[in-house]
């Protein structure tokens, strides 16, 4: 199943941001009991938390949040890309890649690096929800599959933007209203 949560603060993150991300991830433990991870750029005010249920790539190479080879994109992904193999072949034909594993998450990141966000999402067939941070443009992309099969919630408060697979990850923050 997997799940993710995150925030984007105006300005710097609070000093306890790693703890906050841990709490947000713990709130959705049942979505991914196999592993958890957090990624934080406190200077930009952005943080991602991920809970993983290992299905396609059982190795550590599928651990999230995951950063693209170029370092431009960081993703927290929930779902499955049905055309993962053909996308990977298409990427490989244009730009050979040193793959770390077999996950569809890694394939998406390579495609984002090659084609950009919009073109990659148009090519991707599956059920998914994505939180994608662009380190170059300093922007966040939230996306779902065409039918909205995977959940994605978000809200804006006075100084932060929250997003995630379940609302209860927001309630894990003591100051959430």
PDB file of C-alpha atoms in Angstrom:
ATOM      1  CA  UNK A   1       0.000   0.000   0.000  1.00  0.00           C
ATOM      2  CA  UNK A   2       2.660   2.579   1.083  1.00  0.00           C
ATOM      3  CA  UNK A   3       1.977   6.098   2.221  1.00  0.00           C
ATOM      4  CA  UNK A   4       3.634   9.450   2.575  1.00  0.00           C
ATOM      5  CA  UNK A   5       3.287  12.748   4.357  1.00  0.00           C
ATOM      6  CA  UNK A   6       5.115  16.012   4.291  1.00  0.00           C
ATOM      7  CA  UNK A   7       5.229  19.733   4.782  1.00  0.00           C
ATOM      8  CA  UNK A   8       6.562  22.875   3.193  1.00  0.00           C
ATOM      9  CA  UNK A   9       7.078  25.836   5.485  1.00  0.00           C
ATOM     10  CA  UNK A  10       7.455  29.451   4.423  1.00  0.00           C
ATOM     11  CA  UNK A  11      11.058  30.028   5.375  1.00  0.00           C
ATOM     12  CA  UNK A  12      13.044  27.632   7.517  1.00  0.00           C
ATOM     13  CA  UNK A  13      11.574  24.555   9.149  1.00  0.00           C
ATOM     14  CA  UNK A  14      11.130  24.331  12.896  1.00  0.00           C
ATOM     15  CA  UNK A  15      14.151  22.937  14.755  1.00  0.00           C
ATOM     16  CA  UNK A  16      12.229  19.711  15.520  1.00  0.00           C
ATOM     17  CA  UNK A  17      11.345  19.008  11.863  1.00  0.00           C
ATOM     18  CA  UNK A  18      12.846  15.515  11.773  1.00  0.00           C
ATOM     19  CA  UNK A  19      10.778  14.604  14.830  1.00  0.00           C
ATOM     20  CA  UNK A  20       7.641  16.049  13.178  1.00  0.00           C
ATOM     21  CA  UNK A  21       8.251  14.019  10.019  1.00  0.00           C
ATOM     22  CA  UNK A  22       8.760  10.913  12.150  1.00  0.00           C
ATOM     23  CA  UNK A  23       5.425  11.511  13.887  1.00  0.00           C
ATOM     24  CA  UNK A  24       3.644  12.071  10.580  1.00  0.00           C
ATOM     25  CA  UNK A  25       5.068   8.800   9.253  1.00  0.00           C
ATOM     26  CA  UNK A  26       4.261   6.900  12.454  1.00  0.00           C
ATOM     27  CA  UNK A  27       0.634   8.020  12.168  1.00  0.00           C
ATOM     28  CA  UNK A  28       0.327   6.054   8.903  1.00  0.00           C
ATOM     29  CA  UNK A  29       2.424   3.046   9.985  1.00  0.00           C
ATOM     30  CA  UNK A  30      -0.165   0.533   8.753  1.00  0.00           C
ATOM     31  CA  UNK A  31       0.269   1.780   5.179  1.00  0.00           C
ATOM     32  CA  UNK A  32       3.858   0.552   5.119  1.00  0.00           C
ATOM     33  CA  UNK A  33       5.292  -1.544   7.922  1.00  0.00           C
ATOM     34  CA  UNK A  34       8.351  -2.716   5.946  1.00  0.00           C
ATOM     35  CA  UNK A  35      10.421   0.468   6.240  1.00  0.00           C
ATOM     36  CA  UNK A  36      10.259   4.180   6.784  1.00  0.00           C
ATOM     37  CA  UNK A  37      12.293   7.147   5.733  1.00  0.00           C
ATOM     38  CA  UNK A  38      12.430  10.882   5.935  1.00  0.00           C
ATOM     39  CA  UNK A  39      14.063  13.534   3.792  1.00  0.00           C
ATOM     40  CA  UNK A  40      14.494  17.132   4.919  1.00  0.00           C
ATOM     41  CA  UNK A  41      15.856  20.330   3.417  1.00  0.00           C
ATOM     42  CA  UNK A  42      15.506  22.662   6.387  1.00  0.00           C
ATOM     43  CA  UNK A  43      16.846  25.667   4.458  1.00  0.00           C
ATOM     44  CA  UNK A  44      13.972  25.392   1.963  1.00  0.00           C
ATOM     45  CA  UNK A  45      11.418  24.389   4.618  1.00  0.00           C
ATOM     46  CA  UNK A  46      10.487  21.118   2.881  1.00  0.00           C
ATOM     47  CA  UNK A  47      10.244  17.638   4.374  1.00  0.00           C
ATOM     48  CA  UNK A  48       8.978  14.249   3.201  1.00  0.00           C
ATOM     49  CA  UNK A  49       8.137  11.170   5.244  1.00  0.00           C
ATOM     50  CA  UNK A  50       7.442   7.756   3.699  1.00  0.00           C
ATOM     51  CA  UNK A  51       6.108   4.401   4.907  1.00  0.00           C
ATOM     52  CA  UNK A  52       6.904   1.469   2.635  1.00  0.00           C
ATOM     53  CA  UNK A  53       5.144  -1.761   1.882  1.00  0.00           C
ATOM     54  CA  UNK A  54       7.662  -3.626  -0.293  1.00  0.00           C
ATOM     55  CA  UNK A  55       5.997  -5.256  -3.282  1.00  0.00           C
ATOM     56  CA  UNK A  56       7.935  -4.818  -6.545  1.00  0.00           C
ATOM     57  CA  UNK A  57      11.486  -4.257  -5.335  1.00  0.00           C
ATOM     58  CA  UNK A  58      12.029  -5.880  -1.951  1.00  0.00           C
ATOM     59  CA  UNK A  59      15.595  -4.583  -1.650  1.00  0.00           C
ATOM     60  CA  UNK A  60      16.843  -1.419   0.037  1.00  0.00           C
ATOM     61  CA  UNK A  61      17.178   0.050  -3.469  1.00  0.00           C
ATOM     62  CA  UNK A  62      13.450   0.844  -3.286  1.00  0.00           C
ATOM     63  CA  UNK A  63      13.752   2.842  -0.049  1.00  0.00           C
ATOM     64  CA  UNK A  64      11.999   6.222  -0.014  1.00  0.00           C
ATOM     65  CA  UNK A  65      12.006   9.159  -0.065  1.00  0.00           C
ATOM     66  CA  UNK A  66      14.241   8.647  -3.086  1.00  0.00           C
ATOM     67  CA  UNK A  67      16.439  11.147  -4.911  1.00  0.00           C
ATOM     68  CA  UNK A  68      17.001  11.072  -8.673  1.00  0.00           C
ATOM     69  CA  UNK A  69      20.498  10.313 -10.014  1.00  0.00           C
ATOM     70  CA  UNK A  70      20.849  13.956 -11.030  1.00  0.00           C
ATOM     71  CA  UNK A  71      19.872  15.126  -7.537  1.00  0.00           C
ATOM     72  CA  UNK A  72      17.191  17.377  -8.988  1.00  0.00           C
ATOM     73  CA  UNK A  73      14.112  15.468  -7.810  1.00  0.00           C
ATOM     74  CA  UNK A  74      13.120  13.905  -4.499  1.00  0.00           C
ATOM     75  CA  UNK A  75      10.009  11.720  -4.435  1.00  0.00           C
ATOM     76  CA  UNK A  76       7.642  10.068  -2.020  1.00  0.00           C
ATOM     77  CA  UNK A  77       5.502   7.653  -4.026  1.00  0.00           C
ATOM     78  CA  UNK A  78       2.497   5.464  -3.289  1.00  0.00           C
ATOM     79  CA  UNK A  79       1.189   3.098  -5.920  1.00  0.00           C
ATOM     80  CA  UNK A  80       2.222   1.073  -8.898  1.00  0.00           C
ATOM     81  CA  UNK A  81       3.214   2.063 -12.424  1.00  0.00           C
ATOM     82  CA  UNK A  82       1.832  -0.685 -14.640  1.00  0.00           C
ATOM     83  CA  UNK A  83       3.991   0.235 -17.616  1.00  0.00           C
ATOM     84  CA  UNK A  84       7.166   0.412 -15.504  1.00  0.00           C
ATOM     85  CA  UNK A  85       9.083  -2.015 -17.734  1.00  0.00           C
ATOM     86  CA  UNK A  86       8.290  -0.217 -20.973  1.00  0.00           C
ATOM     87  CA  UNK A  87       9.031   3.203 -19.441  1.00  0.00           C
ATOM     88  CA  UNK A  88      12.356   1.918 -18.161  1.00  0.00           C
ATOM     89  CA  UNK A  89      13.221   0.504 -21.600  1.00  0.00           C
ATOM     90  CA  UNK A  90      12.303   3.821 -23.219  1.00  0.00           C
ATOM     91  CA  UNK A  91      14.482   5.758 -20.756  1.00  0.00           C
ATOM     92  CA  UNK A  92      17.348   3.299 -21.208  1.00  0.00           C
ATOM     93  CA  UNK A  93      17.188   3.602 -25.013  1.00  0.00           C
ATOM     94  CA  UNK A  94      17.622   7.375 -24.793  1.00  0.00           C
ATOM     95  CA  UNK A  95      19.970   7.663 -21.833  1.00  0.00           C
ATOM     96  CA  UNK A  96      21.559   4.526 -20.377  1.00  0.00           C
ATOM     97  CA  UNK A  97      21.198   4.544 -16.628  1.00  0.00           C
ATOM     98  CA  UNK A  98      22.935   2.840 -13.724  1.00  0.00           C
ATOM     99  CA  UNK A  99      19.877   1.447 -12.003  1.00  0.00           C
ATOM    100  CA  UNK A 100      20.089   0.850  -8.260  1.00  0.00           C
ATOM    101  CA  UNK A 101      17.159  -1.578  -8.261  1.00  0.00           C
ATOM    102  CA  UNK A 102      13.923  -2.507 -10.013  1.00  0.00           C
ATOM    103  CA  UNK A 103      11.401  -0.141  -8.423  1.00  0.00           C
ATOM    104  CA  UNK A 104       8.908   1.869 -10.415  1.00  0.00           C
ATOM    105  CA  UNK A 105       9.850   4.813  -8.179  1.00  0.00           C
ATOM    106  CA  UNK A 106      13.375   4.824  -9.591  1.00  0.00           C
ATOM    107  CA  UNK A 107      11.970   4.563 -13.115  1.00  0.00           C
ATOM    108  CA  UNK A 108       9.772   7.607 -12.518  1.00  0.00           C
ATOM    109  CA  UNK A 109      12.714   9.636 -11.238  1.00  0.00           C
ATOM    110  CA  UNK A 110      14.818   8.773 -14.290  1.00  0.00           C
ATOM    111  CA  UNK A 111      11.888   9.716 -16.530  1.00  0.00           C
ATOM    112  CA  UNK A 112      11.410  13.031 -14.696  1.00  0.00           C
ATOM    113  CA  UNK A 113      15.092  13.787 -15.267  1.00  0.00           C
ATOM    114  CA  UNK A 114      14.762  12.946 -18.957  1.00  0.00           C
ATOM    115  CA  UNK A 115      11.306  14.243 -19.968  1.00  0.00           C
ATOM    116  CA  UNK A 116      10.194  16.538 -17.151  1.00  0.00           C
ATOM    117  CA  UNK A 117       7.259  16.149 -14.809  1.00  0.00           C
ATOM    118  CA  UNK A 118       4.280  16.748 -17.070  1.00  0.00           C
ATOM    119  CA  UNK A 119       5.459  14.527 -19.944  1.00  0.00           C
ATOM    120  CA  UNK A 120       6.382  11.703 -17.565  1.00  0.00           C
ATOM    121  CA  UNK A 121       3.001  11.811 -15.836  1.00  0.00           C
ATOM    122  CA  UNK A 122       1.284  11.678 -19.231  1.00  0.00           C
ATOM    123  CA  UNK A 123       3.266   8.530 -20.075  1.00  0.00           C
ATOM    124  CA  UNK A 124       2.757   6.824 -16.687  1.00  0.00           C
ATOM    125  CA  UNK A 125      -0.068   4.300 -16.513  1.00  0.00           C
ATOM    126  CA  UNK A 126      -1.079   3.016 -13.127  1.00  0.00           C
ATOM    127  CA  UNK A 127      -2.513   3.869  -9.752  1.00  0.00           C
ATOM    128  CA  UNK A 128      -0.441   6.353  -7.805  1.00  0.00           C
ATOM    129  CA  UNK A 129      -0.067   9.429  -5.679  1.00  0.00           C
ATOM    130  CA  UNK A 130       3.183  11.390  -5.730  1.00  0.00           C
ATOM    131  CA  UNK A 131       4.862  14.161  -3.799  1.00  0.00           C
ATOM    132  CA  UNK A 132       7.818  15.401  -5.848  1.00  0.00           C
ATOM    133  CA  UNK A 133      10.228  18.151  -4.812  1.00  0.00           C
ATOM    134  CA  UNK A 134      12.188  19.907  -7.558  1.00  0.00           C
ATOM    135  CA  UNK A 135      15.442  21.091  -5.953  1.00  0.00           C
ATOM    136  CA  UNK A 136      16.287  23.285  -8.956  1.00  0.00           C
ATOM    137  CA  UNK A 137      12.972  25.139  -9.283  1.00  0.00           C
ATOM    138  CA  UNK A 138      12.218  24.975  -5.520  1.00  0.00           C
ATOM    139  CA  UNK A 139       8.709  23.708  -6.191  1.00  0.00           C
ATOM    140  CA  UNK A 140       6.530  20.829  -5.079  1.00  0.00           C
ATOM    141  CA  UNK A 141       4.383  18.715  -7.383  1.00  0.00           C
ATOM    142  CA  UNK A 142       1.518  16.660  -6.032  1.00  0.00           C
ATOM    143  CA  UNK A 143      -0.058  14.260  -8.505  1.00  0.00           C
ATOM    144  CA  UNK A 144      -2.517  11.384  -8.601  1.00  0.00           C
ATOM    145  CA  UNK A 145      -3.454   8.855 -11.218  1.00  0.00           C
ATOM    146  CA  UNK A 146      -6.209   9.797 -13.637  1.00  0.00           C
ATOM    147  CA  UNK A 147      -8.936   8.036 -11.625  1.00  0.00           C
ATOM    148  CA  UNK A 148      -7.772   9.187  -8.209  1.00  0.00           C
ATOM    149  CA  UNK A 149      -7.384   5.626  -7.014  1.00  0.00           C
ATOM    150  CA  UNK A 150      -4.650   6.473  -4.500  1.00  0.00           C
ATOM    151  CA  UNK A 151      -5.467   9.021  -1.819  1.00  0.00           C
ATOM    152  CA  UNK A 152      -3.841  12.438  -1.627  1.00  0.00           C
ATOM    153  CA  UNK A 153      -4.799  15.151   0.847  1.00  0.00           C
ATOM    154  CA  UNK A 154      -3.415  18.632   1.295  1.00  0.00           C
ATOM    155  CA  UNK A 155      -4.089  21.823   3.188  1.00  0.00           C
ATOM    156  CA  UNK A 156      -2.535  25.240   3.569  1.00  0.00           C
ATOM    157  CA  UNK A 157      -2.231  26.874   6.943  1.00  0.00           C
ATOM    158  CA  UNK A 158      -0.789  30.307   7.698  1.00  0.00           C
ATOM    159  CA  UNK A 159       2.888  29.377   7.391  1.00  0.00           C
ATOM    160  CA  UNK A 160       2.910  25.858   5.982  1.00  0.00           C
ATOM    161  CA  UNK A 161       1.524  23.522   3.355  1.00  0.00           C
ATOM    162  CA  UNK A 162       0.762  19.953   4.496  1.00  0.00           C
ATOM    163  CA  UNK A 163       0.195  16.944   2.254  1.00  0.00           C
ATOM    164  CA  UNK A 164      -0.120  13.192   2.624  1.00  0.00           C
ATOM    165  CA  UNK A 165      -1.833   9.892   2.002  1.00  0.00           C
ATOM    166  CA  UNK A 166      -4.053  10.194   5.082  1.00  0.00           C
ATOM    167  CA  UNK A 167      -5.463  13.059   7.107  1.00  0.00           C
ATOM    168  CA  UNK A 168      -4.287  11.500  10.343  1.00  0.00           C
ATOM    169  CA  UNK A 169      -0.695  12.362   9.445  1.00  0.00           C
ATOM    170  CA  UNK A 170      -1.717  16.035   9.796  1.00  0.00           C
ATOM    171  CA  UNK A 171      -3.268  15.381  13.205  1.00  0.00           C
ATOM    172  CA  UNK A 172       0.069  13.990  14.395  1.00  0.00           C
ATOM    173  CA  UNK A 173       1.246  17.611  14.526  1.00  0.00           C
ATOM    174  CA  UNK A 174       0.212  19.107  17.868  1.00  0.00           C
ATOM    175  CA  UNK A 175      -0.426  22.552  16.364  1.00  0.00           C
ATOM    176  CA  UNK A 176      -2.571  21.337  13.427  1.00  0.00           C
ATOM    177  CA  UNK A 177      -6.026  22.921  13.323  1.00  0.00           C
TER     178      UNK A 177
END
